[in-house]
PDB file of C-alpha atoms and ligand atoms in Angstrom:
ATOM      1  CA  MET A  18     112.709 112.565 106.189  1.00 96.00           C
ATOM      2  CA  ALA A  19     116.025 114.505 106.026  1.00 97.00           C
ATOM      3  CA  PHE A  20     117.175 112.024 108.330  1.00 98.00           C
ATOM      4  CA  ILE A  21     115.053 109.068 106.211  1.00 97.00           C
ATOM      5  CA  THR A  22     117.063 110.493 102.413  1.00 96.00           C
ATOM      6  CA  ARG A  23     120.609 110.042 104.456  1.00 97.00           C
ATOM      7  CA  GLU A  24     120.428 114.362 104.037  1.00 98.00           C
ATOM      8  CA  VAL A  25     121.956 114.289 107.216  1.00 98.00           C
ATOM      9  CA  PRO A  26     124.508 111.826 107.959  1.00 98.00           C
ATOM     10  CA  VAL A  27     124.096 108.882 111.128  1.00 98.00           C
ATOM     11  CA  GLU A  28     126.375 106.944 112.152  1.00 97.00           C
ATOM     12  CA  GLY A  29     127.102 103.504 112.034  1.00 95.00           C
ATOM     13  CA  LYS A  30     124.700 101.089 113.512  1.00 95.00           C
ATOM     14  CA  ASP A  31     122.659 104.829 114.775  1.00 97.00           C
ATOM     15  CA  PHE A  32     120.322 104.297 111.528  1.00 97.00           C
ATOM     16  CA  CYS A  33     119.509 100.855 111.032  1.00 96.00           C
ATOM     17  CA  ASP A  34     115.676  98.230 111.579  1.00 97.00           C
ATOM     18  CA  MET A  35     115.043  97.514 114.581  1.00 96.00           C
ATOM     19  CA  SER A  36     112.728  94.784 112.975  1.00 95.00           C
ATOM     20  CA  ALA A  37     116.128  92.674 111.234  1.00 93.00           C
ATOM     21  CA  ASP A  38     119.636  92.084 111.816  1.00 91.00           C
ATOM     22  CA  TYR A  39     121.732  95.139 110.214  1.00 91.00           C
ATOM     23  CA  SER A  40     122.762  92.436 107.096  1.00 91.00           C
ATOM     24  CA  LYS A  41     118.816  93.987 105.716  1.00 94.00           C
ATOM     25  CA  PRO A  42     119.461  96.030 102.576  1.00 95.00           C
ATOM     26  CA  ILE A  43     118.757  99.700 103.039  1.00 94.00           C
ATOM     27  CA  GLU A  44     116.366 100.645 100.768  1.00 95.00           C
ATOM     28  CA  ASP A  45     114.592  97.610 102.131  1.00 96.00           C
ATOM     29  CA  PHE A  46     113.932  99.133 105.948  1.00 97.00           C
ATOM     30  CA  SER A  47     110.903  98.712 107.338  1.00 98.00           C
ATOM     31  CA  ILE A  48     111.299 100.115 110.820  1.00 98.00           C
ATOM     32  CA  ILE A  49     113.823 103.027 109.995  1.00 98.00           C
ATOM     33  CA  ASN A  50     115.322 103.781 113.411  1.00 98.00           C
ATOM     34  CA  ILE A  51     117.462 107.155 113.656  1.00 98.00           C
ATOM     35  CA  MET A  52     119.155 107.205 117.564  1.00 98.00           C
ATOM     36  CA  LEU A  53     120.138 109.895 118.464  1.00 98.00           C
ATOM     37  CA  PRO A  54     118.600 112.652 116.005  1.00 98.00           C
ATOM     38  CA  SER A  55     119.920 115.870 117.894  1.00 98.00           C
ATOM     39  CA  ARG A  56     123.614 114.420 118.297  1.00 98.00           C
ATOM     40  CA  TYR A  57     124.019 114.259 114.269  1.00 98.00           C
ATOM     41  CA  LYS A  58     121.649 117.246 113.666  1.00 98.00           C
ATOM     42  CA  PRO A  59     122.409 119.549 116.922  1.00 98.00           C
ATOM     43  CA  SER A  60     119.807 121.532 115.985  1.00 97.00           C
ATOM     44  CA  LEU A  61     117.097 120.008 117.245  1.00 97.00           C
ATOM     45  CA  LYS A  62     117.801 120.561 120.787  1.00 97.00           C
ATOM     46  CA  ASN A  63     116.276 122.389 122.711  1.00 96.00           C
ATOM     47  CA  ASN A  64     113.084 122.599 120.285  1.00 97.00           C
ATOM     48  CA  ILE A  65     109.779 123.301 122.125  1.00 97.00           C
ATOM     49  CA  TYR A  66     108.667 119.554 122.081  1.00 98.00           C
ATOM     50  CA  GLU A  67     111.887 118.874 124.236  1.00 98.00           C
ATOM     51  CA  ARG A  68     110.987 121.633 126.418  1.00 98.00           C
ATOM     52  CA  ARG A  69     107.208 120.389 126.915  1.00 98.00           C
ATOM     53  CA  ALA A  70     108.238 117.327 127.857  1.00 98.00           C
ATOM     54  CA  ALA A  71     110.866 118.446 130.108  1.00 98.00           C
ATOM     55  CA  SER A  72     108.737 120.398 131.956  1.00 98.00           C
ATOM     56  CA  ILE A  73     106.236 117.629 132.070  1.00 98.00           C
ATOM     57  CA  SER A  74     108.711 115.148 132.862  1.00 98.00           C
ATOM     58  CA  LYS A  75     109.899 117.053 136.339  1.00 98.00           C
ATOM     59  CA  GLN A  76     105.893 116.846 136.948  1.00 98.00           C
ATOM     60  CA  LEU A  77     105.338 113.386 136.508  1.00 98.00           C
ATOM     61  CA  LEU A  78     108.393 112.437 138.405  1.00 98.00           C
ATOM     62  CA  GLY A  79     110.516 115.492 140.067  1.00 98.00           C
ATOM     63  CA  HIS A  80     112.642 118.443 139.199  1.00 98.00           C
ATOM     64  CA  ASP A  81     115.825 115.994 138.821  1.00 98.00           C
ATOM     65  CA  MET A  82     114.653 114.918 134.567  1.00 98.00           C
ATOM     66  CA  GLN A  83     116.602 115.133 132.331  1.00 98.00           C
ATOM     67  CA  CYS A  84     116.745 115.003 128.939  1.00 98.00           C
ATOM     68  CA  ASP A  85     118.595 111.130 127.994  1.00 98.00           C
ATOM     69  CA  TYR A  86     118.279 110.386 124.873  1.00 98.00           C
ATOM     70  CA  ASP A  87     116.128 110.892 121.617  1.00 98.00           C
ATOM     71  CA  GLN A  88     114.824 109.056 118.761  1.00 98.00           C
ATOM     72  CA  LEU A  89     112.870 108.582 115.208  1.00 98.00           C
ATOM     73  CA  LEU A  90     111.344 105.767 114.247  1.00 98.00           C
ATOM     74  CA  ALA A  91     109.490 105.034 110.805  1.00 98.00           C
ATOM     75  CA  LYS A  92     107.143 103.135 108.962  1.00 98.00           C
ATOM     76  CA  PRO A  93     107.197 103.344 105.189  1.00 98.00           C
ATOM     77  CA  PRO A  94     103.772 102.299 103.405  1.00 98.00           C
ATOM     78  CA  ASN A  95     103.166  98.739 102.793  1.00 98.00           C
ATOM     79  CA  LYS A  96     105.546  96.998 105.255  1.00 98.00           C
ATOM     80  CA  PRO A  97     103.888  94.760 106.910  1.00 98.00           C
ATOM     81  CA  ASP A  98     106.877  92.829 109.344  1.00 98.00           C
ATOM     82  CA  ALA A  99     107.524  96.222 110.952  1.00 98.00           C
ATOM     83  CA  ILE A 100     106.962  94.290 114.160  1.00 98.00           C
ATOM     84  CA  PHE A 101     108.356  96.054 117.204  1.00 98.00           C
ATOM     85  CA  HIS A 102     108.724  93.346 118.963  1.00 98.00           C
ATOM     86  CA  TRP A 103     107.316  93.145 122.842  1.00 98.00           C
ATOM     87  CA  HIS A 104     109.512  95.009 125.365  1.00 98.00           C
ATOM     88  CA  GLN A 105     110.048  96.839 128.740  1.00 98.00           C
ATOM     89  CA  ASP A 106     112.266  99.816 127.847  1.00 98.00           C
ATOM     90  CA  LEU A 107     114.628  98.660 131.124  1.00 97.00           C
ATOM     91  CA  ALA A 108     115.214  95.710 129.904  1.00 95.00           C
ATOM     92  CA  TYR A 109     117.780  97.586 126.244  1.00 95.00           C
ATOM     93  CA  TRP A 110     119.568  99.427 129.133  1.00 95.00           C
ATOM     94  CA  PRO A 111     121.907  98.613 131.453  1.00 94.00           C
ATOM     95  CA  ILE A 112     120.776  98.029 134.941  1.00 91.00           C
ATOM     96  CA  THR A 113     120.399 101.764 137.769  1.00 94.00           C
ATOM     97  CA  LYS A 114     119.301 102.004 141.037  1.00 95.00           C
ATOM     98  CA  ASP A 115     116.740 104.757 140.151  1.00 97.00           C
ATOM     99  CA  THR A 116     115.425 104.024 136.702  1.00 97.00           C
ATOM    100  CA  ARG A 117     112.130 106.476 136.834  1.00 98.00           C
ATOM    101  CA  THR A 118     112.026 106.963 133.349  1.00 98.00           C
ATOM    102  CA  ALA A 119     108.999 108.895 131.300  1.00 98.00           C
ATOM    103  CA  SER A 120     109.320 107.938 127.734  1.00 98.00           C
ATOM    104  CA  PHE A 121     107.101 110.558 125.094  1.00 99.00           C
ATOM    105  CA  TRP A 122     106.067 108.981 121.561  1.00 98.00           C
ATOM    106  CA  LEU A 123     105.167 111.695 119.252  1.00 98.00           C
ATOM    107  CA  ALA A 124     102.799 110.830 116.528  1.00 98.00           C
ATOM    108  CA  ILE A 125     104.823 112.636 113.276  1.00 98.00           C
ATOM    109  CA  ASP A 126     101.638 111.017 111.239  1.00 98.00           C
ATOM    110  CA  ASN A 127      98.779 109.505 112.450  1.00 98.00           C
ATOM    111  CA  SER A 128      98.757 106.646 113.825  1.00 98.00           C
ATOM    112  CA  THR A 129      96.439 103.918 113.832  1.00 98.00           C
ATOM    113  CA  VAL A 130      95.630 100.221 114.430  1.00 98.00           C
ATOM    114  CA  GLU A 131      96.576 100.070 109.843  1.00 98.00           C
ATOM    115  CA  ASN A 132     100.036 102.172 109.691  1.00 98.00           C
ATOM    116  CA  GLY A 133     101.533  99.807 112.821  1.00 98.00           C
ATOM    117  CA  CYS A 134     100.515 102.061 115.940  1.00 98.00           C
ATOM    118  CA  LEU A 135     102.223 101.728 119.249  1.00 98.00           C
ATOM    119  CA  HIS A 136     100.242  99.255 121.196  1.00 98.00           C
ATOM    120  CA  PHE A 137     100.340  99.148 125.326  1.00 98.00           C
ATOM    121  CA  VAL A 138      99.525  95.930 128.309  1.00 98.00           C
ATOM    122  CA  PRO A 139      97.775  98.104 130.603  1.00 98.00           C
ATOM    123  CA  GLY A 140      98.885  96.696 134.201  1.00 97.00           C
ATOM    124  CA  SER A 141     102.272  95.161 133.236  1.00 98.00           C
ATOM    125  CA  HIS A 142     104.608  98.373 134.754  1.00 98.00           C
ATOM    126  CA  LEU A 143     103.316  97.063 138.793  1.00 98.00           C
ATOM    127  CA  GLU A 144     104.702  94.097 137.803  1.00 97.00           C
ATOM    128  CA  PRO A 145     108.311  93.254 140.494  1.00 94.00           C
ATOM    129  CA  GLU A 146     110.759  91.609 138.370  1.00 95.00           C
ATOM    130  CA  LEU A 147     111.248  92.298 134.592  1.00 96.00           C
ATOM    131  CA  ARG A 148     110.054  89.623 131.989  1.00 97.00           C
ATOM    132  CA  ASP A 149     112.737  88.381 130.029  1.00 96.00           C
ATOM    133  CA  HIS A 150     113.250  88.904 126.894  1.00 96.00           C
ATOM    134  CA  CYS A 151     115.363  87.317 124.246  1.00 95.00           C
ATOM    135  CA  ILE A 152     117.327  88.597 121.641  1.00 93.00           C
ATOM    136  CA  LEU A 153     115.771  88.172 118.369  1.00 90.00           C
ATOM    137  CA  HIS A 154     118.617  87.744 116.140  1.00 88.00           C
ATOM    138  CA  GLY A 155     121.086  86.138 119.656  1.00 87.00           C
ATOM    139  CA  ASP A 156     123.601  88.304 119.301  1.00 88.00           C
ATOM    140  CA  ARG A 157     123.334  91.796 119.602  1.00 87.00           C
ATOM    141  CA  ASN A 158     126.406  92.781 116.996  1.00 86.00           C
ATOM    142  CA  LYS A 159     123.761  90.940 114.640  1.00 89.00           C
ATOM    143  CA  SER A 160     120.772  92.543 115.410  1.00 91.00           C
ATOM    144  CA  HIS A 161     120.322  95.728 118.841  1.00 91.00           C
ATOM    145  CA  THR A 162     116.657  94.552 119.077  1.00 94.00           C
ATOM    146  CA  ILE A 163     115.583  91.957 121.801  1.00 95.00           C
ATOM    147  CA  SER A 164     112.006  90.974 122.469  1.00 96.00           C
ATOM    148  CA  ALA A 165     109.603  89.608 125.344  1.00 97.00           C
ATOM    149  CA  LYS A 166     106.691  86.778 125.136  1.00 94.00           C
ATOM    150  CA  LEU A 167     103.308  87.846 126.189  1.00 96.00           C
ATOM    151  CA  SER A 168     101.615  86.054 128.459  1.00 95.00           C
ATOM    152  CA  GLU A 169      97.720  84.500 128.057  1.00 96.00           C
ATOM    153  CA  LYS A 170      96.471  87.249 130.639  1.00 95.00           C
ATOM    154  CA  ASP A 171      98.706  89.562 128.607  1.00 98.00           C
ATOM    155  CA  THR A 172      95.414  92.511 126.960  1.00 98.00           C
ATOM    156  CA  PRO A 173      97.329  94.189 125.023  1.00 98.00           C
ATOM    157  CA  LYS A 174      96.330  97.992 124.469  1.00 98.00           C
ATOM    158  CA  PRO A 175      96.297 100.087 121.180  1.00 98.00           C
ATOM    159  CA  ALA A 176      97.377 103.257 121.376  1.00 98.00           C
ATOM    160  CA  GLU A 177      95.873 105.126 118.376  1.00 98.00           C
ATOM    161  CA  LEU A 178      97.368 108.898 118.441  1.00 98.00           C
ATOM    162  CA  LYS A 179      96.170 111.833 115.947  1.00 98.00           C
ATOM    163  CA  ARG A 180      99.563 113.460 114.271  1.00 98.00           C
ATOM    164  CA  GLY A 181     100.353 116.282 117.357  1.00 98.00           C
ATOM    165  CA  ASP A 182      99.565 113.843 120.061  1.00 98.00           C
ATOM    166  CA  ALA A 183     102.396 111.783 122.256  1.00 98.00           C
ATOM    167  CA  THR A 184     101.678 109.203 124.635  1.00 98.00           C
ATOM    168  CA  VAL A 185     104.017 109.366 127.727  1.00 98.00           C
ATOM    169  CA  HIS A 186     105.348 105.486 128.634  1.00 98.00           C
ATOM    170  CA  HIS A 187     106.886 103.975 132.147  1.00 98.00           C
ATOM    171  CA  GLU A 188     109.725 102.559 131.694  1.00 98.00           C
ATOM    172  CA  ARG A 189     108.296  98.752 132.650  1.00 98.00           C
ATOM    173  CA  VAL A 190     105.764  98.907 130.973  1.00 98.00           C
ATOM    174  CA  LEU A 191     105.327  96.219 128.209  1.00 98.00           C
ATOM    175  CA  HIS A 192     105.344  97.651 124.467  1.00 98.00           C
ATOM    176  CA  GLY A 193     105.406  97.089 121.091  1.00 98.00           C
ATOM    177  CA  SER A 194     104.131  97.594 117.087  1.00 98.00           C
ATOM    178  CA  GLY A 195     102.082  95.567 114.976  1.00 98.00           C
ATOM    179  CA  GLY A 196     103.307  96.441 110.447  1.00 98.00           C
ATOM    180  CA  ASN A 197     102.183  99.062 108.240  1.00 98.00           C
ATOM    181  CA  TYR A 198      99.403  97.480 106.310  1.00 98.00           C
ATOM    182  CA  SER A 199      98.762 100.816 104.782  1.00 98.00           C
ATOM    183  CA  ASN A 200      99.247 101.595 101.120  1.00 98.00           C
ATOM    184  CA  SER A 201      99.498 105.185 101.483  1.00 98.00           C
ATOM    185  CA  ASN A 202     100.405 106.318 105.579  1.00 98.00           C
ATOM    186  CA  TRP A 203     104.211 106.356 106.613  1.00 98.00           C
ATOM    187  CA  ARG A 204     103.850 105.971 110.919  1.00 98.00           C
ATOM    188  CA  ARG A 205     106.889 108.162 112.292  1.00 98.00           C
ATOM    189  CA  ALA A 206     107.258 109.497 115.792  1.00 98.00           C
ATOM    190  CA  TRP A 207     109.955 110.981 117.427  1.00 98.00           C
ATOM    191  CA  VAL A 208     111.014 109.615 120.853  1.00 98.00           C
ATOM    192  CA  ILE A 209     112.394 111.897 123.389  1.00 98.00           C
ATOM    193  CA  ALA A 210     112.899 109.773 127.430  1.00 98.00           C
ATOM    194  CA  PHE A 211     113.511 111.482 130.287  1.00 98.00           C
ATOM    195  CA  ARG A 212     115.325 110.283 133.064  1.00 98.00           C
ATOM    196  CA  SER A 213     116.937 110.922 136.536  1.00 98.00           C
ATOM    197  CA  GLN A 214     120.211 113.703 136.343  1.00 98.00           C
ATOM    198  CA  GLU A 215     121.764 110.869 139.075  1.00 98.00           C
ATOM    199  CA  THR A 216     120.858 107.995 136.615  1.00 98.00           C
ATOM    200  CA  VAL A 217     122.000 110.104 132.747  1.00 98.00           C
ATOM    201  CA  GLU A 218     125.096 110.491 135.065  1.00 98.00           C
ATOM    202  CA  GLU A 219     125.955 106.917 136.233  1.00 96.00           C
ATOM    203  CA  GLU A 220     124.699 105.240 132.739  1.00 96.00           C
ATOM    204  CA  ARG A 221     127.932 107.669 130.841  1.00 97.00           C
ATOM    205  CA  ARG A 222     130.541 106.497 133.662  1.00 96.00           C
ATOM    206  CA  ARG A 223     129.755 103.633 132.226  1.00 94.00           C
ATOM    207  CA  GLY A 224     129.306 104.437 128.452  1.00 95.00           C
ATOM    208  CA  PHE A 225     126.277 103.920 128.121  1.00 96.00           C
ATOM    209  CA  THR A 226     124.565 106.770 125.294  1.00 97.00           C
ATOM    210  CA  HIS A 227     122.340 105.060 124.206  1.00 97.00           C
ATOM    211  CA  SER A 228     123.846 104.359 120.724  1.00 97.00           C
ATOM    212  CA  HIS A 229     123.658 101.543 118.548  1.00 95.00           C
ATOM    213  CA  ASN A 230     127.282 101.948 118.450  1.00 95.00           C
ATOM    214  CA  ASP A 231     127.844 101.696 122.243  1.00 95.00           C
ATOM    215  CA  PRO A 232     130.734  98.724 123.021  1.00 90.00           C
ATOM    216  CA  LEU A 233     128.946  95.684 123.104  1.00 83.00           C
ATOM    217  CA  GLU A 234     130.226  95.195 126.739  1.00 83.00           C
ATOM    218  CA  VAL A 235     128.210  98.269 127.946  1.00 82.00           C
ATOM    219  CA  LEU A 236     125.252  96.467 125.843  1.00 69.00           C
ATOM    220  CA  ASN A 237     126.333  93.342 127.404  1.00 53.00           C
ATOM    221  CA  ALA A 238     123.761  94.339 130.290  1.00 52.00           C
ATOM    222  CA  VAL A 239     120.652  94.412 128.282  1.00 50.00           C
ATOM    223  CA  GLY A 240     117.962  91.835 128.145  1.00 47.00           C
ATOM    224  CA  LYS A 241     119.029  90.069 131.320  1.00 48.00           C
ATOM    225  CA  LYS A 242     116.762  90.745 134.183  1.00 41.00           C
ATOM    226  CA  ASN A 243     116.631  93.755 136.740  1.00 35.00           C
TER     227      ASN A 243
HETATM  228  O1  AKG B 321     107.361 103.150 117.814  1.00 51.00           O
HETATM  229  C1  AKG B 321     107.670 101.799 117.921  1.00 51.00           C
HETATM  230  O2  AKG B 321     106.941 101.711 117.567  1.00 51.00           O
HETATM  231  C2  AKG B 321     108.184 101.661 119.033  1.00 51.00           C
HETATM  232  C3  AKG B 321     108.744 102.407 120.224  1.00 51.00           C
HETATM  233  C4  AKG B 321     109.376 102.105 121.707  1.00 51.00           C
HETATM  234  O3  AKG B 321     109.912 100.898 122.151  1.00 51.00           O
HETATM  235  C5  AKG B 321     109.872 103.508 122.510  1.00 51.00           C
HETATM  236  O4  AKG B 321     109.209 104.507 122.372  1.00 51.00           O
HETATM  237  O5  AKG B 321     109.511 102.725 123.873  1.00 51.00           O
END
């Protein structure tokens, strides 16, 4: 909550609303998104969640996995427009040879269909091509968000979680989340993503750190098909 109340200062577009363009007033945010919380509050680094997730990512994908970025996502109560548009994470990132990723999504609150839990499209990670994504507000200067359309064959499934539980997802799985229709419950989550050492080094060489303040030329790779 210290991030949400701005007690912990976060620079520029790293504090934004993923459901709206950058002109929306902060007090009206529907999906409060904080990129790289451990950059802004270094004492978060190497916490028990990160250590356990790191171990699981290595067991799933190999010993070269390392933490690439973290992110906090919070939907306050009564935000029916807190819609996180359908996407595949890989479409947000520059193209790299090795795409292996384990993205952990830790529920800080019970996460339900009512308060806007994640939904996944089973099997979509096996598709050879990424889906087409459009830039939600037409210009990455206006908003970071990109969006894919579901096809008639897609059958998304909700992933309701108890607080303290986590999901792990693949870089190609199509996912998104709905609005928060609860009158009283927040839906807060803490994401930590692990990628190979080689990929993280390549991203950094290109100037890509997952900060929304990264230069737009780096982000321009984003939204295009792999
Ligand atoms: O929290 C959400 O609603 C979306 C999170 C997401 O897209 C992700 O963790 O990759």
